[in-house]
XYZ file of C-alpha atoms in Angstrom:
481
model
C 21.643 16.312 44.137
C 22.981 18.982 46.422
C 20.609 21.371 48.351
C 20.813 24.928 49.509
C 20.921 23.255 53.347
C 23.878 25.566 55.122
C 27.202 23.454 54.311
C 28.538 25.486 57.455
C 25.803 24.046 59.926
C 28.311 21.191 61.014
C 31.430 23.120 61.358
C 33.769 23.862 64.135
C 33.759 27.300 62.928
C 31.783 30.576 63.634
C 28.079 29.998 64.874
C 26.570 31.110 60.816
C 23.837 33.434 63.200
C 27.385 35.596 64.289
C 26.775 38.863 62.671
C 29.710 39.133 59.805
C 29.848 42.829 60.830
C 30.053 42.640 64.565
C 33.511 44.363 65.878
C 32.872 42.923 68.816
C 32.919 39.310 67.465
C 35.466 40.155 64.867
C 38.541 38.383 66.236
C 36.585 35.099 66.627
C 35.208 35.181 63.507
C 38.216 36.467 61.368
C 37.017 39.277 59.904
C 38.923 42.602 58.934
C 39.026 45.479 61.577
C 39.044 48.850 60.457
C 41.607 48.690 57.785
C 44.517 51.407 57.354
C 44.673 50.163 53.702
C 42.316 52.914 51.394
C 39.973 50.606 49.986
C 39.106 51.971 46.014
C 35.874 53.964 46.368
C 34.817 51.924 42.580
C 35.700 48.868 41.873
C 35.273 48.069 38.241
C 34.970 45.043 36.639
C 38.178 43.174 35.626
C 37.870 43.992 31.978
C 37.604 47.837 32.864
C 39.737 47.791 35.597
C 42.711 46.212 33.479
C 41.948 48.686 30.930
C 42.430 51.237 32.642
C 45.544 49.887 34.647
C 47.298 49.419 31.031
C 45.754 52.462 29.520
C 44.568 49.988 26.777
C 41.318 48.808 24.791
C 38.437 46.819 26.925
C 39.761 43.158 26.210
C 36.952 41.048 26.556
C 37.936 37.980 28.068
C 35.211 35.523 29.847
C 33.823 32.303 29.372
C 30.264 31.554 28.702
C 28.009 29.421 31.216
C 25.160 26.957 30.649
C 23.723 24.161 29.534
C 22.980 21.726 26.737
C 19.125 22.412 27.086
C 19.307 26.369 27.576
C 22.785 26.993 25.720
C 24.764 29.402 27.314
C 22.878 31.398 29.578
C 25.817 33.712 31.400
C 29.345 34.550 31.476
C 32.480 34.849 33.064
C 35.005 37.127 33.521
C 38.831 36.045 34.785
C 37.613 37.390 38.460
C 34.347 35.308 38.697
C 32.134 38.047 37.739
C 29.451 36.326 36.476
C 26.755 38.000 34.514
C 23.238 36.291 33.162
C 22.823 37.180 29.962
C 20.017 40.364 29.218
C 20.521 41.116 32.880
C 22.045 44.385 33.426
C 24.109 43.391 36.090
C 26.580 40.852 37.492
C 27.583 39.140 40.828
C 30.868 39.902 42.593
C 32.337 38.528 45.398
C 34.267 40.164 48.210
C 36.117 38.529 50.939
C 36.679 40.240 54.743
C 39.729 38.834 55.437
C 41.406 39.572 58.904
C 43.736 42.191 57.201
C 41.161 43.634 54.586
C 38.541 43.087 52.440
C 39.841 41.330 49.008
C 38.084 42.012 45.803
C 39.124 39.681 42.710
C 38.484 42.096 40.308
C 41.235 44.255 41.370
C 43.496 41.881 43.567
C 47.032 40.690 42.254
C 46.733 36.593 43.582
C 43.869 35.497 41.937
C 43.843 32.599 39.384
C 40.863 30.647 37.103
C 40.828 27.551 35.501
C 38.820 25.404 34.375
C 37.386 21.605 36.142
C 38.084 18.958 33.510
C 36.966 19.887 29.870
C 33.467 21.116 30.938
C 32.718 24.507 30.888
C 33.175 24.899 35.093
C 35.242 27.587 35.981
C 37.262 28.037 38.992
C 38.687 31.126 40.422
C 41.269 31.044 43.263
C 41.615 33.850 45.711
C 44.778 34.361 48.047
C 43.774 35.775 51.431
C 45.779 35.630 54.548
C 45.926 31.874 55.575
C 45.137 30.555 52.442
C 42.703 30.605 49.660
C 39.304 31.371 48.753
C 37.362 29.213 45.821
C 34.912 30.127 43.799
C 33.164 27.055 41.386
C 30.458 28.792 38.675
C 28.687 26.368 36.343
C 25.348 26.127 34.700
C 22.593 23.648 35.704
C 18.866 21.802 35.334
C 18.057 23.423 39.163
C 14.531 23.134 40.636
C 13.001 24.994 43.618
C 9.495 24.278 46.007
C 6.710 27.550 45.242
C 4.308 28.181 47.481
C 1.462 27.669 45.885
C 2.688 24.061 45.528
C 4.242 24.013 42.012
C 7.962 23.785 41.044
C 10.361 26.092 39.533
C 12.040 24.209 36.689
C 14.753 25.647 34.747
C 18.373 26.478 34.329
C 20.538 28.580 35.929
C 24.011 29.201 37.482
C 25.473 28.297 40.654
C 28.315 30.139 42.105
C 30.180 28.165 45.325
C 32.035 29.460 47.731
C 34.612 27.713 49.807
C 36.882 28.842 52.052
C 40.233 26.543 52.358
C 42.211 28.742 54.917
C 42.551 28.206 58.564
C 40.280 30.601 59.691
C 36.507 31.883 59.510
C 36.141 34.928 57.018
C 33.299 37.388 55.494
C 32.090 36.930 52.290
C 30.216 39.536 50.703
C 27.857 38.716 47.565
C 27.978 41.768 45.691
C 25.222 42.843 42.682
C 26.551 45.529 40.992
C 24.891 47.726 37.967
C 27.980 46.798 35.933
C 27.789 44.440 32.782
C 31.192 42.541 32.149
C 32.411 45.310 29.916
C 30.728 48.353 31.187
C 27.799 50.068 33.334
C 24.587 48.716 33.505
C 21.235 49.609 35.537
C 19.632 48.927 38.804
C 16.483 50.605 39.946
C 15.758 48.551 42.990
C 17.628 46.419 44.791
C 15.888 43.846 47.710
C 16.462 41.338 50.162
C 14.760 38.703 52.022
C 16.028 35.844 53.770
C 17.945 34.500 51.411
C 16.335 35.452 48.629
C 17.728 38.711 46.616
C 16.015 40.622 44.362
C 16.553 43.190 41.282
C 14.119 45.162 39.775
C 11.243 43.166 41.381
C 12.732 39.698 39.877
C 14.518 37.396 41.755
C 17.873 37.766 41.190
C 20.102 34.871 43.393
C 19.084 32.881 46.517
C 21.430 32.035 48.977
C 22.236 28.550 50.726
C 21.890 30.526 54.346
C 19.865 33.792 55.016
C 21.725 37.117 54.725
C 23.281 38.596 58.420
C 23.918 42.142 57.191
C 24.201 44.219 54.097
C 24.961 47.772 52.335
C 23.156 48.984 49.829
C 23.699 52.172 48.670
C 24.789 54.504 45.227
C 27.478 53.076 43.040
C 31.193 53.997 44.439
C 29.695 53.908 47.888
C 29.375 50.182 49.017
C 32.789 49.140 49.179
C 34.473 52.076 51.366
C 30.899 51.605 53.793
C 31.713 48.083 54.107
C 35.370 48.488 55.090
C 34.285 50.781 57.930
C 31.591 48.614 58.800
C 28.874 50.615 58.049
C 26.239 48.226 57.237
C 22.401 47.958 58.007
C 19.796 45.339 58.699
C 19.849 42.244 56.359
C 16.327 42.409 54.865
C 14.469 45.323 53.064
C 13.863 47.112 49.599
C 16.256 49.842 48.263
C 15.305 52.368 45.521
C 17.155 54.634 42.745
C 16.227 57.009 40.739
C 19.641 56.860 38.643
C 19.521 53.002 38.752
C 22.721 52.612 40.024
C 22.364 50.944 43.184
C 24.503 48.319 44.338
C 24.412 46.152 47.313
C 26.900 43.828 49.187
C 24.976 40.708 50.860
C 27.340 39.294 53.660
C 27.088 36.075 55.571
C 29.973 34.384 57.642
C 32.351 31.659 55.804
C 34.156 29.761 58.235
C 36.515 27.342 58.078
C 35.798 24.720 55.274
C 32.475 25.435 54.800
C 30.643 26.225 51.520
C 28.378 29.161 50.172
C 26.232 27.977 47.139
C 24.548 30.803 45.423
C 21.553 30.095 42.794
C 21.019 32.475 39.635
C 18.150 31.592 37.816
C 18.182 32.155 34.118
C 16.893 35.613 33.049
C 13.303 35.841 32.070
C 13.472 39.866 30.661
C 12.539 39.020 27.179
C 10.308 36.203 27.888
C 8.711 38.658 30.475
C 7.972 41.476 28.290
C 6.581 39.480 25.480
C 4.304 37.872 28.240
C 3.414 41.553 29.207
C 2.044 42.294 25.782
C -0.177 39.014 25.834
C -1.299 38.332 29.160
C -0.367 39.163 33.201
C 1.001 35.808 34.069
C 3.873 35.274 35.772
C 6.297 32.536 35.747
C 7.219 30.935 39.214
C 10.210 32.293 41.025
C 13.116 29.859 42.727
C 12.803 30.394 46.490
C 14.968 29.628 49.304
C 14.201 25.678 48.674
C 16.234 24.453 45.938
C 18.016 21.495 44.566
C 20.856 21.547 42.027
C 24.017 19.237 41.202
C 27.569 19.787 42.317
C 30.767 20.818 40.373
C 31.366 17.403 40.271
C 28.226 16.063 38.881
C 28.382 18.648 36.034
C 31.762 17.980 35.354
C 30.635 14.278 35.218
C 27.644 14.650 32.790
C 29.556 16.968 30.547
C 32.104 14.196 29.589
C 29.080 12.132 28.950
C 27.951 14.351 26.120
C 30.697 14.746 24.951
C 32.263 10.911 24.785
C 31.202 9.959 21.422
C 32.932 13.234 19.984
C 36.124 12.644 17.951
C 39.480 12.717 20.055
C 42.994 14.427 18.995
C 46.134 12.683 20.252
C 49.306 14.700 19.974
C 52.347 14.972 21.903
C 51.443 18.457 23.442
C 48.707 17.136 25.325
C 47.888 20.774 25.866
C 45.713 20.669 22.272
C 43.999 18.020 23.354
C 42.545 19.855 26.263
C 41.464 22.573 23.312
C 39.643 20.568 21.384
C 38.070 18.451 24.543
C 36.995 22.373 25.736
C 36.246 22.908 22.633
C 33.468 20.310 21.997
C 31.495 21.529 25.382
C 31.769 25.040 24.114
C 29.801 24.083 20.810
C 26.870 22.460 22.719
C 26.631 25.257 24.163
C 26.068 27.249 21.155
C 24.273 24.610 19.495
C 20.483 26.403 20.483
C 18.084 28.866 19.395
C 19.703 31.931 21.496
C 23.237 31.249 18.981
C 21.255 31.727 15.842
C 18.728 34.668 17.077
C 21.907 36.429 18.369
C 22.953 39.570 16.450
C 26.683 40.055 14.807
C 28.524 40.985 12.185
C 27.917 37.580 10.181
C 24.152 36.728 9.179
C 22.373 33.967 10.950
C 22.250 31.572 8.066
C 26.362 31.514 7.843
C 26.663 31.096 11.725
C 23.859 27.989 11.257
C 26.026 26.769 8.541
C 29.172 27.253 10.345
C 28.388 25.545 13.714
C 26.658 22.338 11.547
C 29.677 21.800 9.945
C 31.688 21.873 13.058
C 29.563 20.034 15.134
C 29.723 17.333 12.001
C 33.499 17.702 11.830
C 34.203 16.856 15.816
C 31.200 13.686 15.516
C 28.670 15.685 18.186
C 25.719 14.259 16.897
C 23.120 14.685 19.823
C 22.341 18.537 19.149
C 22.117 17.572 15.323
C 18.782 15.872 15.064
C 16.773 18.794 17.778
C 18.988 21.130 14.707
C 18.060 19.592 12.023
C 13.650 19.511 13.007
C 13.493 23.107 13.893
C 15.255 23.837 10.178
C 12.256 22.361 8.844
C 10.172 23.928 10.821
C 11.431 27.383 9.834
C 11.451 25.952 5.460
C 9.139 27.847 3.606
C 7.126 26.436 0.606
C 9.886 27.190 -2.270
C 12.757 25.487 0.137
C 14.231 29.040 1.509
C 14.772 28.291 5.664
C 13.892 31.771 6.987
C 16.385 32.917 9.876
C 15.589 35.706 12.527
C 17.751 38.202 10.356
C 15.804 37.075 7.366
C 18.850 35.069 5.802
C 18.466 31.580 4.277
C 19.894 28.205 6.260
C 19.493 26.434 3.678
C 23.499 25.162 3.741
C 22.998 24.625 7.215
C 20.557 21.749 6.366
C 22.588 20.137 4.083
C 25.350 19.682 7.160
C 23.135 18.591 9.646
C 21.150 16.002 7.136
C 24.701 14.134 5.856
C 25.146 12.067 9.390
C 21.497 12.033 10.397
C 20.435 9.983 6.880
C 23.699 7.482 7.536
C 23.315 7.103 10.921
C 21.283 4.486 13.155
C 17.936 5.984 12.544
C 18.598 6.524 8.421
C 15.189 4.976 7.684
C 13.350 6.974 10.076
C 15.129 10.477 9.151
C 15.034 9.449 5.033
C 11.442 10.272 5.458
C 11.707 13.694 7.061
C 14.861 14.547 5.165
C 15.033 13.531 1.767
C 12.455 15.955 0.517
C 13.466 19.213 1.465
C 17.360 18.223 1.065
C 16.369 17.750 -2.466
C 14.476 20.848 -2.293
C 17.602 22.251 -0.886
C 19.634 21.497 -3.454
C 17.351 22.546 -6.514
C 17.566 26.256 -4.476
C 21.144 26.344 -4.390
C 21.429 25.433 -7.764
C 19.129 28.439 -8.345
C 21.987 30.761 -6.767
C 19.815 30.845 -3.744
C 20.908 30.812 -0.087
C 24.416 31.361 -0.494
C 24.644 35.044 -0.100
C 28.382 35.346 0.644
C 31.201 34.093 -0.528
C 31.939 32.041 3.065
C 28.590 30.719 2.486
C 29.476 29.490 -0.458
C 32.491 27.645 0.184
C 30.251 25.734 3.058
C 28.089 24.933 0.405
C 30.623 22.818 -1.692
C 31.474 21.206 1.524
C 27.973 20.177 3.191
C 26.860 18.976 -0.850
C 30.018 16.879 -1.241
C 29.244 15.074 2.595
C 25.447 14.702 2.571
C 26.264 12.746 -1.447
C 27.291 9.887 0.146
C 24.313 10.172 2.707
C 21.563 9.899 0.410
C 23.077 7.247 -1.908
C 22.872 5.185 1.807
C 18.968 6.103 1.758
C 18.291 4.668 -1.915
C 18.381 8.648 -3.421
C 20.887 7.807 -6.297
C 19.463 10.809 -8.016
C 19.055 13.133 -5.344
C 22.874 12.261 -5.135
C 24.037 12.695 -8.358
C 22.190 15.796 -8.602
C 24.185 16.904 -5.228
C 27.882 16.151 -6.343
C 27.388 17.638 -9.997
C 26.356 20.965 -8.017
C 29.467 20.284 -5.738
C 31.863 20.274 -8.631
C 29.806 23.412 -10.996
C 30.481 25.888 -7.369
C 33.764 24.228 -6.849
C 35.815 26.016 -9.311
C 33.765 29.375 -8.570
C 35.300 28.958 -4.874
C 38.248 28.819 -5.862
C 39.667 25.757 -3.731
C 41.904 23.246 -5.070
C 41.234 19.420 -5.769
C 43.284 19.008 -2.909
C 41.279 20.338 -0.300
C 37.795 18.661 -1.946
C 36.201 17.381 1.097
């Protein structure tokens, strides 16, 4: 495990107590002077920037960020904004070069791609001497509270590392922006290393702030080109909530600037509000969480037993590899509570059957329990938007009942599957014609399944079902599952 101990501390570099700021040091430390170049007065996020560049729609491009526990928790933008999801704003980074200071949201030489098949991004920044690299990927992070207990949970960590020659400025920005427009901040604080929002901690830093500005939207970045900064810790107010604040510590040469964003609490903190006054621990400036490479490492291990596409181009095998990551990552609550255009119970039965199709079992059986848990005495399996799952059961039951533990999911399974079945022959819990068709499909693969648990019947009573909807689908003999 890797710790937020200062990666810089045995470096050749700049001493990390050299104030980022300092004129007076600036030379030794290779930070911008005074620039002649206008620096933008707002810097938008990439997706609005672009948009506005090209006089175009809001294209809205970024990757989501998690893990297998906590699905996806933030996202991504092709600059490294990153943005925790129900936060209402996002994390930039600016670089102090000794020509400028570089922001990837609007600068020409920066590149992303993705570490191996896991969902770790990397974004590549072009400075003068080289570049600057930025790793964001979700983790299972844990931090020491004061009162003795431990902070526990998920959350993102952003790393810095500078690869050129010589030291530079990096600036951790939090910014009332979402990824694809304006968001809110009402107070904005620092401590150490420990920054907050809105009275919740917000990131912690592997080394304590040295300076920062903090100040009304459209005002940060030309203040921190002229070097206008303030004291590194304090509390910052706004009526308008739209403060922003750029965090800076020194980067020298080689060194590394890991960055902690614990998953958002909002919702979970206003239920508690209505219930009781409790709060849930905050991560502090102690903290342990894996590398880039460790993640990058366990991902393949979930995802090893998944099914494997060779083809020439082995640029589609990267796609599906990618894409196998990106469906454990959808494969929790959050996906099916989330709001859209399609109703719960067809995204349930959609990600079942692709999980089945691509043989990721693990998330299947955790799937498959809470279904039950949410079937209702006449078989219906209530969503959040009130829609049935019912299909959804059927996918997820065909591999659990002929897998290793058939005997010991038979007995959870069998009932309500039958149950299930009996409802859909009812017309029930295939609302849509999309539904439908995965209905035909998850019947004609779970068949098989129970005739492997001794359920001949249940079976029969499955495929004749298969073949009544088949013809009202519409699909051909050819493309019977």
């Amino acid at each position: 495990m890797a710790n937020n101990t200062d990666p810089s501390s045995s470096s050749s570099g700049a001493s990390t107590e050299q104030n980022p700021l300092d004129e007076s040091q600036g030379e030794s430390a290779g930070l911008p002077a005074k620039s002649s170049v206008e620096t933008p007065s707002r810097i938008e996020p990439y997706a609005l920037s672009r948009a506005a560049a090209n006089d175009s729609r809001i294209v809205r491009n970024w990757a989501p960020l998690g893990t297998v526990d906590a699905g996806a928790i933030a996202d991504c933008d092709p600059a490294g904004l990153v943005q925790m999801r129900n936060e209402t704003w996002c994390l930039d980074w600016w670089i102090g070069a000794e020509d400028r200071w570089h922001h990837p949201s609007i600068d020409a030489a920066v590149r992303q791609r993705r570490i191996g098949d896991s969902p770790v991004l990397e974004t590549a920044m072009r400075v003068p001497g080289g570049d600057i690299i930025q790793r964001v990927f979700g983790v299972r992070a844990t931090s020491a509270v004061s009162d003795g207990s431990l902070w526990d949970d998920s959350a993102v960590i952003v790393e810095i590392e500078n690869l050129t020659a010589v030291p530079v400025a990096l600036a951790l920005t939090i910014r009332p922006y979402l990824l694809d427009g304006i968001g809110s901040i009402t107070s904005l604080g620092s401590a150490g290393s420990v920054i907050s929002v809105d009275g919740a901690v917000a990131a912690v830093l592997s080394k304590s702030v040295a300076r920062r500005v903090v100040g009304e939207l459209g005002t940060v970045a030309t203040r921190l080109a002229n070097a206008d900064d303030e004291q590194p810790d304090g509390t910052s107010t706004s009526a308008a909530s739209c403060l922003e604040g750029a965090f800076v510590v020194a980067l020298p040469h080689t060194a590394v600037v890991r960055i902690l964003l614990p998953r958002s609490t909002r919702n979970e903190a206003s239920s508690r509000s209505k219930k009781s006054s409790a709060q849930k621990p905050a991560p502090t400036a102690q903290w342990d969480a894996p590398d880039a490479g460790a993640i990058d490492a366990g991902w393949a291990a979930h995802t090893k037993q998944a099914a494997r596409v060779e083809l020439p181009d082995s640029t589609f095998d990267r796609v599906v590899a990618r894409s196998e990551s990106l469906l454990l990552l959808a494969a929790t609550d959050e996906f099916f509570a989330a709001s859209g255009t399609a109703t719960a119970a067809l995204r349930a039965a959609e990600l079942c059957d692709t999980l089945v199709r691509v043989g990721l079992t693990e998330p299947l059986g955790p799937i498959a329990r809470a279904l039950l848990g949410q079937q209702r005495l006449r078989g219906s399996i209530r969503m959040p938007d009130r829609s049935d799952a019912t299909v959804a059961l059927l996918h997820v039951s065909a591999p659990l009942l002929a897998g290793k533990q058939q005997e010991l999911w038979a007995e959870d399974l069998v009932g309500p599957v039958a149950q299930a079945i009996h409802r859909l022959s009812k017309g029930h819990g295939v609302a849509s014609p999309s539904l439908l068709r995965s209905a035909v499909i998850a019947l004609g693969r779970v068949a098989p399944s129970l005739r492997a648990v001794g359920q001949p019947e249940v079976a029969d009573a499955a495929e004749e079902l298969a073949s009544t909807l088949w013809e009202s689908v519409g699909l051909s003999a050819a493309a019977r599952p």
